[in-house]
Amino acid sequence: MSKELLSVVVPCYNEEETIMPFIEKMKEIEAELPQLDIEYWFVNDGSKDKTLSVLREISTASDSYNYLSFSRNFGKESALYAGLEHARGDYVTVMDVDLQDPPELLPKMYHIIKEDDYDCIGTRRVTREGEPKIRSFFARKFYQIINKISNIEIVDGARDYRLMTRQMVNAILELKEVNRFSKGIFSWVGFDTYYLEFENVERTEGETSWSFWSLFKYSIDGIISFSEFPLMLSAIVGLFSFVVAIIALIFIIVRALILGDPTQGWPSLVCIILALGGLQLLSLGIVGQYLGKTFLETKKRPIYVLKEEKINPRGDEDGL
Ligand code: UDP
Ligand code: MG
């Protein structure tokens, strides 16, 4: 009987220094999982350094190293999708190459998914040491907000690092949206997920490609992709200010009838006009965000464009 296959999907963006340490580490893990065949899918997400040459080189070393290389930087979410699309394993794991997703958890994850009835073993960081305090604060707030206003649930500190069954991967691949917010997608497809906890690990080499601003945009994308609450909020605020305006109008008419009509109140008028104008622009902005996303989705552009790939045949497919 042939062994079960585990696919490891690894997005790489400017990771020339981290790929080799990652491979060395994974060799130790492979030794702990002799019951599995392991294939790798490195996805070069338009790196500007020598990542692609490193991938080319390692792919000659063993048939288990496959790679896909994009024509430009499409973002980690697209890289994950490409990897999942190509993965052929009975189980698939997605893992960062910088060793911040500890590979030593993998054997444990595999045992849990095998023995208990789970479809997915996720991981979450219980500490955020080594991360700027302000970033941790906003990250926590983001999780609180998105869990409240959307119908998906994202565990605080959940990483993309997870081990999934083929069935779950197929479900994820059914979601072909261009604006991919993976954390939401993993949760949206459902299935039973068990979360393993671990302490934050700092990057080994290289630098994170996330700035505060890009994280902020990422969270807004997440909210827009999985919640209609902001739209409803603008409607509620609009209704509220309308009702307040009507009440104020009645008050002013009654006061004018009783006390006469001294021409007063232009400063308050200016304030009201500014406040309402601001609210209108804000609502328009919210609607615009959704419209923009809809516009991009309706174009149905591909999620990524490949420039180069190396796909090794699987051991049992090429008749060996
Ligand atoms: N990554 C990617 N495309 C990008 C940005 C990042 O494929 O545009 C990959 C990166 O190579 C790494 C993973 O996504 O394997 C996580 O990136 P990073 O370490 O920068 O994020 P952090 O761990 O700080 O969240
Ligand atoms: Mg990282």
Short mmCIF file of C-alpha atoms and ligand atoms in Angstrom, two decimals:
data_model
loop_
_atom_site.label_atom_id
_atom_site.label_comp_id
_atom_site.label_asym_id
_atom_site.label_seq_id
_atom_site.Cartn_x
_atom_site.Cartn_y
_atom_site.Cartn_z
CA MET A 1 0.00 0.00 0.00
CA SER A 2 1.39 3.39 -0.89
CA LYS A 3 1.90 5.90 1.85
CA GLU A 4 -0.37 8.87 2.36
CA LEU A 5 0.85 12.09 0.82
CA LEU A 6 1.29 15.35 2.69
CA SER A 7 1.63 18.54 0.64
CA VAL A 8 3.43 21.46 2.24
CA VAL A 9 2.52 24.80 0.65
CA VAL A 10 5.10 27.52 1.29
CA PRO A 11 4.61 31.09 0.02
CA CYS A 12 7.92 32.90 -0.44
CA TYR A 13 8.46 36.59 -1.02
CA ASN A 14 12.06 37.79 -0.85
CA GLU A 15 13.10 34.78 1.19
CA GLU A 16 16.49 33.83 -0.26
CA GLU A 17 17.98 33.55 3.23
CA THR A 18 15.21 31.57 4.87
CA ILE A 19 14.57 28.77 2.39
CA MET A 20 17.64 26.70 3.21
CA PRO A 21 17.18 26.81 7.01
CA PHE A 22 13.53 25.88 6.40
CA ILE A 23 14.49 22.87 4.31
CA GLU A 24 17.04 21.71 6.87
CA LYS A 25 14.45 21.96 9.63
CA MET A 26 11.87 20.10 7.56
CA LYS A 27 14.31 17.24 7.04
CA GLU A 28 14.23 16.63 10.79
CA ILE A 29 10.45 16.70 10.74
CA GLU A 30 10.29 14.30 7.81
CA ALA A 31 12.29 11.83 9.88
CA GLU A 32 9.58 12.02 12.54
CA LEU A 33 6.87 11.25 10.01
CA PRO A 34 8.09 8.14 8.19
CA GLN A 35 4.49 7.06 7.53
CA LEU A 36 4.03 9.97 5.11
CA ASP A 37 5.32 10.94 1.70
CA ILE A 38 5.92 14.67 1.65
CA GLU A 39 5.84 17.01 -1.32
CA TYR A 40 6.60 20.73 -1.21
CA TRP A 41 5.05 23.54 -3.17
CA PHE A 42 7.15 26.65 -2.90
CA VAL A 43 5.39 29.61 -4.41
CA ASN A 44 7.67 32.45 -5.44
CA ASP A 45 5.44 35.47 -5.18
CA GLY A 46 7.37 37.79 -7.49
CA SER A 47 10.41 38.09 -5.22
CA LYS A 48 12.98 40.73 -6.06
CA ASP A 49 15.91 38.85 -4.59
CA LYS A 50 17.40 35.45 -5.47
CA THR A 51 14.50 33.39 -4.12
CA LEU A 52 13.78 31.92 -7.54
CA SER A 53 17.37 30.79 -8.12
CA VAL A 54 17.38 29.13 -4.70
CA LEU A 55 14.15 27.34 -5.61
CA ARG A 56 15.51 26.26 -8.97
CA GLU A 57 18.54 24.85 -7.26
CA ILE A 58 16.74 22.89 -4.57
CA SER A 59 14.22 21.52 -7.02
CA THR A 60 17.04 19.68 -8.77
CA ALA A 61 18.08 18.10 -5.47
CA SER A 62 14.91 16.12 -4.89
CA ASP A 63 11.67 15.29 -6.65
CA SER A 64 9.69 16.32 -3.63
CA TYR A 65 10.49 20.02 -4.18
CA ASN A 66 8.13 21.64 -6.66
CA TYR A 67 7.88 25.33 -7.24
CA LEU A 68 5.59 27.84 -8.89
CA SER A 69 6.79 31.29 -9.76
CA PHE A 70 4.49 34.27 -10.34
CA SER A 71 4.99 36.95 -12.96
CA ARG A 72 4.86 39.62 -10.21
CA ASN A 73 3.98 40.00 -6.54
CA PHE A 74 0.34 38.94 -6.12
CA GLY A 75 0.35 38.72 -2.32
CA LYS A 76 0.46 35.85 0.12
CA GLU A 77 -3.21 35.05 -0.32
CA SER A 78 -2.75 34.40 -4.03
CA ALA A 79 0.37 32.36 -3.33
CA LEU A 80 -1.59 30.20 -0.91
CA TYR A 81 -4.32 29.67 -3.47
CA ALA A 82 -1.83 28.66 -6.16
CA GLY A 83 -0.16 26.22 -3.78
CA LEU A 84 -3.45 24.68 -2.67
CA GLU A 85 -4.56 24.37 -6.26
CA HIS A 86 -1.47 22.37 -7.19
CA ALA A 87 -1.13 20.33 -4.01
CA ARG A 88 -1.96 16.68 -4.55
CA GLY A 89 -1.75 15.44 -0.97
CA ASP A 90 -4.33 13.64 1.14
CA TYR A 91 -3.38 16.25 3.70
CA VAL A 92 -2.21 19.76 3.00
CA THR A 93 -0.41 22.15 5.28
CA VAL A 94 0.38 25.80 4.63
CA MET A 95 3.44 27.17 6.33
CA ASP A 96 5.55 30.34 6.30
CA VAL A 97 9.11 29.83 5.24
CA ASP A 98 10.59 32.04 7.97
CA LEU A 99 10.11 29.33 10.66
CA GLN A 100 7.61 31.53 12.47
CA ASP A 101 5.17 28.68 11.95
CA PRO A 102 7.07 26.08 13.97
CA PRO A 103 7.52 22.94 11.83
CA GLU A 104 8.01 20.90 14.99
CA LEU A 105 4.26 21.15 15.59
CA LEU A 106 3.56 19.23 12.41
CA PRO A 107 3.91 15.65 13.76
CA LYS A 108 1.58 16.54 16.62
CA MET A 109 -0.90 18.10 14.19
CA TYR A 110 -0.79 15.00 12.03
CA HIS A 111 -1.42 12.69 14.99
CA ILE A 112 -4.39 14.72 16.16
CA ILE A 113 -5.99 14.88 12.72
CA LYS A 114 -5.44 11.14 12.27
CA GLU A 115 -6.68 10.03 15.66
CA ASP A 116 -9.44 12.48 16.46
CA ASP A 117 -12.21 13.36 14.14
CA TYR A 118 -10.94 16.76 13.01
CA ASP A 119 -10.76 18.15 9.48
CA CYS A 120 -8.29 20.84 10.28
CA ILE A 121 -5.64 21.51 12.89
CA GLY A 122 -5.01 25.22 13.16
CA THR A 123 -2.45 27.03 15.23
CA ARG A 124 -2.64 30.14 17.32
CA ARG A 125 -0.05 32.24 19.02
CA VAL A 126 -0.81 32.75 22.67
CA THR A 127 1.87 35.40 23.04
CA ARG A 128 2.90 38.16 20.75
CA GLU A 129 6.33 38.77 22.19
CA GLY A 130 8.77 40.47 19.90
CA GLU A 131 5.98 42.38 18.21
CA PRO A 132 5.41 46.11 18.72
CA LYS A 133 2.86 46.66 21.50
CA ILE A 134 0.73 48.96 19.41
CA ARG A 135 0.48 46.35 16.67
CA SER A 136 -0.68 43.68 19.15
CA PHE A 137 -3.28 46.09 20.48
CA PHE A 138 -4.76 46.78 17.07
CA ALA A 139 -4.59 43.12 16.11
CA ARG A 140 -6.65 42.19 19.20
CA LYS A 141 -9.18 44.93 18.45
CA PHE A 142 -9.45 43.73 14.87
CA TYR A 143 -10.28 40.18 15.97
CA GLN A 144 -12.88 41.47 18.41
CA ILE A 145 -14.53 43.62 15.76
CA ILE A 146 -14.58 41.08 12.95
CA ASN A 147 -15.95 38.36 15.23
CA LYS A 148 -18.76 40.66 16.30
CA ILE A 149 -19.84 41.98 12.96
CA SER A 150 -19.39 39.03 10.63
CA ASN A 151 -20.74 35.52 10.58
CA ILE A 152 -17.30 33.97 10.62
CA GLU A 153 -15.22 33.41 13.71
CA ILE A 154 -11.52 34.05 13.77
CA VAL A 155 -9.67 32.95 16.85
CA ASP A 156 -7.40 35.64 18.29
CA GLY A 157 -3.82 34.98 17.25
CA ALA A 158 -4.81 32.32 14.70
CA ARG A 159 -2.12 31.87 12.07
CA ASP A 160 -2.58 30.70 8.54
CA TYR A 161 -0.42 27.70 9.51
CA ARG A 162 -2.71 24.69 9.50
CA LEU A 163 -3.05 21.08 8.44
CA MET A 164 -6.14 20.30 6.42
CA THR A 165 -7.79 17.26 4.93
CA ARG A 166 -8.24 16.98 1.18
CA GLN A 167 -11.97 17.53 1.62
CA MET A 168 -11.44 20.89 3.29
CA VAL A 169 -8.87 21.97 0.71
CA ASN A 170 -11.33 21.19 -2.07
CA ALA A 171 -13.93 23.32 -0.33
CA ILE A 172 -11.46 26.21 -0.07
CA LEU A 173 -10.65 25.93 -3.77
CA GLU A 174 -14.34 26.33 -4.54
CA LEU A 175 -14.11 29.91 -3.26
CA LYS A 176 -12.69 31.64 -6.27
CA GLU A 177 -12.91 35.24 -5.13
CA VAL A 178 -10.08 37.53 -6.12
CA ASN A 179 -10.03 39.43 -2.82
CA ARG A 180 -8.90 36.54 -0.73
CA PHE A 181 -8.85 36.92 3.01
CA SER A 182 -7.59 33.48 3.94
CA LYS A 183 -8.28 33.65 7.65
CA GLY A 184 -11.92 34.30 6.83
CA ILE A 185 -12.04 31.70 4.08
CA PHE A 186 -10.66 28.99 6.38
CA SER A 187 -13.37 29.79 8.85
CA TRP A 188 -16.14 30.25 6.28
CA VAL A 189 -15.83 26.76 4.81
CA GLY A 190 -16.56 25.35 8.23
CA PHE A 191 -15.28 21.89 9.20
CA ASP A 192 -14.06 20.95 12.66
CA THR A 193 -10.91 22.78 13.58
CA TYR A 194 -8.72 22.12 16.57
CA TYR A 195 -6.36 24.91 17.61
CA LEU A 196 -2.90 24.09 18.84
CA GLU A 197 -1.33 26.86 20.86
CA PHE A 198 2.25 28.00 20.72
CA GLU A 199 4.47 30.85 21.85
CA ASN A 200 5.38 33.45 19.29
CA VAL A 201 8.61 32.76 17.44
CA GLU A 202 10.59 35.59 15.89
CA ARG A 203 11.66 35.53 12.29
CA THR A 204 14.98 33.75 11.71
CA GLU A 205 16.32 35.78 8.80
CA GLY A 206 15.07 38.54 6.53
CA GLU A 207 12.33 40.97 7.39
CA THR A 208 8.58 40.92 7.61
CA SER A 209 6.93 42.41 4.56
CA TRP A 210 4.07 43.83 6.60
CA SER A 211 4.03 47.48 7.53
CA PHE A 212 1.48 48.93 9.91
CA TRP A 213 -0.37 50.48 6.99
CA SER A 214 -0.50 47.24 4.99
CA LEU A 215 -1.85 45.42 8.05
CA PHE A 216 -4.49 48.11 8.43
CA LYS A 217 -5.55 47.73 4.80
CA TYR A 218 -5.56 43.97 5.25
CA SER A 219 -7.95 44.24 8.19
CA ILE A 220 -10.29 46.53 6.27
CA ASP A 221 -10.23 44.03 3.39
CA GLY A 222 -11.09 41.27 5.82
CA ILE A 223 -14.04 43.17 7.21
CA ILE A 224 -15.35 44.14 3.77
CA SER A 225 -14.98 40.58 2.48
CA PHE A 226 -16.88 38.98 5.30
CA SER A 227 -19.31 41.50 6.71
CA GLU A 228 -22.02 43.83 5.48
CA PHE A 229 -22.19 45.53 8.82
CA PRO A 230 -20.45 48.77 7.72
CA LEU A 231 -23.15 49.21 5.07
CA MET A 232 -25.84 48.73 7.64
CA LEU A 233 -24.05 51.07 10.01
CA SER A 234 -24.10 53.89 7.48
CA ALA A 235 -27.81 53.33 6.95
CA ILE A 236 -28.43 53.37 10.71
CA VAL A 237 -26.39 56.55 11.21
CA GLY A 238 -28.26 58.16 8.31
CA LEU A 239 -31.63 57.24 9.78
CA PHE A 240 -30.59 58.43 13.20
CA SER A 241 -29.45 61.85 12.01
CA PHE A 242 -32.63 62.20 9.94
CA VAL A 243 -34.79 61.55 12.97
CA VAL A 244 -32.76 63.98 15.08
CA ALA A 245 -33.09 66.62 12.35
CA ILE A 246 -36.88 66.23 12.24
CA ILE A 247 -37.14 66.55 16.01
CA ALA A 248 -34.92 69.64 15.94
CA LEU A 249 -37.02 71.11 13.14
CA ILE A 250 -40.23 70.68 15.10
CA PHE A 251 -38.56 72.24 18.12
CA ILE A 252 -37.42 75.25 16.08
CA ILE A 253 -40.83 75.79 14.46
CA VAL A 254 -42.59 75.62 17.79
CA ARG A 255 -40.05 77.97 19.35
CA ALA A 256 -40.43 80.45 16.47
CA LEU A 257 -44.23 80.37 16.83
CA ILE A 258 -44.04 81.05 20.53
CA LEU A 259 -41.07 83.42 20.79
CA GLY A 260 -41.04 85.01 17.34
CA ASP A 261 -38.17 84.54 14.92
CA PRO A 262 -34.95 86.32 15.84
CA THR A 263 -32.34 85.48 13.16
CA GLN A 264 -29.89 83.44 15.15
CA GLY A 265 -28.05 80.20 15.03
CA TRP A 266 -25.87 80.34 11.96
CA PRO A 267 -22.81 78.87 13.79
CA SER A 268 -24.84 75.86 14.77
CA LEU A 269 -26.11 75.66 11.19
CA VAL A 270 -22.55 75.52 9.88
CA CYS A 271 -21.71 72.76 12.35
CA ILE A 272 -24.74 70.75 11.33
CA ILE A 273 -23.98 71.13 7.63
CA LEU A 274 -20.38 70.05 8.19
CA ALA A 275 -21.39 67.09 10.35
CA LEU A 276 -23.97 65.87 7.86
CA GLY A 277 -21.64 66.44 4.92
CA GLY A 278 -18.99 64.41 6.69
CA LEU A 279 -21.41 61.59 7.43
CA GLN A 280 -22.53 61.56 3.81
CA LEU A 281 -18.98 61.32 2.57
CA LEU A 282 -18.23 58.57 5.07
CA SER A 283 -21.24 56.55 3.95
CA LEU A 284 -20.34 57.13 0.35
CA GLY A 285 -16.83 55.92 1.14
CA ILE A 286 -18.16 52.75 2.74
CA VAL A 287 -20.44 52.05 -0.21
CA GLY A 288 -17.51 52.81 -2.50
CA GLN A 289 -15.34 50.21 -0.78
CA TYR A 290 -17.92 47.53 -1.43
CA LEU A 291 -18.52 48.74 -4.95
CA GLY A 292 -14.79 48.70 -5.66
CA LYS A 293 -14.50 45.13 -4.46
CA THR A 294 -17.54 44.15 -6.51
CA PHE A 295 -15.98 45.80 -9.55
CA LEU A 296 -12.79 43.79 -9.13
CA GLU A 297 -14.70 40.55 -8.61
CA THR A 298 -16.89 41.04 -11.68
CA LYS A 299 -13.83 41.32 -13.88
CA LYS A 300 -13.01 37.74 -12.97
CA ARG A 301 -9.29 38.23 -13.39
CA PRO A 302 -7.14 35.25 -12.53
CA ILE A 303 -5.92 35.11 -8.94
CA TYR A 304 -2.30 34.78 -10.08
CA VAL A 305 -0.24 34.57 -13.26
CA LEU A 306 2.50 31.95 -13.50
CA LYS A 307 5.77 32.69 -15.20
CA GLU A 308 7.66 29.55 -14.40
CA GLU A 309 6.97 26.27 -12.68
CA LYS A 310 8.55 22.97 -11.86
CA ILE A 311 6.09 20.22 -11.18
CA ASN A 312 7.60 16.83 -10.52
CA PRO A 313 5.54 13.78 -11.27
CA ARG A 314 4.32 11.96 -8.22
CA GLY A 315 6.06 8.71 -7.38
CA ASP A 316 3.01 6.53 -8.02
CA GLU A 317 1.90 8.41 -11.14
CA ASP A 318 4.94 7.94 -13.27
CA GLY A 319 4.81 4.18 -13.00
CA LEU A 320 7.73 3.87 -10.63
N1 UDP B 1 4.63 36.40 1.60
C1 UDP B 1 4.22 36.23 0.26
N2 UDP B 1 3.83 37.32 -0.45
C2 UDP B 1 3.83 38.59 0.07
C3 UDP B 1 4.21 38.74 1.43
C4 UDP B 1 4.60 37.63 2.15
O1 UDP B 1 4.21 35.12 -0.25
O2 UDP B 1 3.48 39.52 -0.65
C5 UDP B 1 5.04 35.22 2.38
C6 UDP B 1 6.40 35.34 3.06
O3 UDP B 1 7.45 34.92 2.22
C7 UDP B 1 6.27 34.42 4.26
C8 UDP B 1 4.79 34.56 4.60
O4 UDP B 1 4.14 35.05 3.44
O5 UDP B 1 6.53 33.06 3.96
C9 UDP B 1 4.55 35.48 5.79
O6 UDP B 1 5.16 36.72 5.55
P1 UDP B 1 5.86 37.57 6.69
O7 UDP B 1 6.82 36.73 7.45
O8 UDP B 1 6.39 38.78 6.02
O9 UDP B 1 4.62 37.95 7.59
P2 UDP B 1 4.47 37.83 9.19
O10 UDP B 1 5.03 36.51 9.60
O11 UDP B 1 5.23 38.98 9.72
O12 UDP B 1 2.99 37.91 9.40
MG MG B 2 6.80 35.81 9.26
#
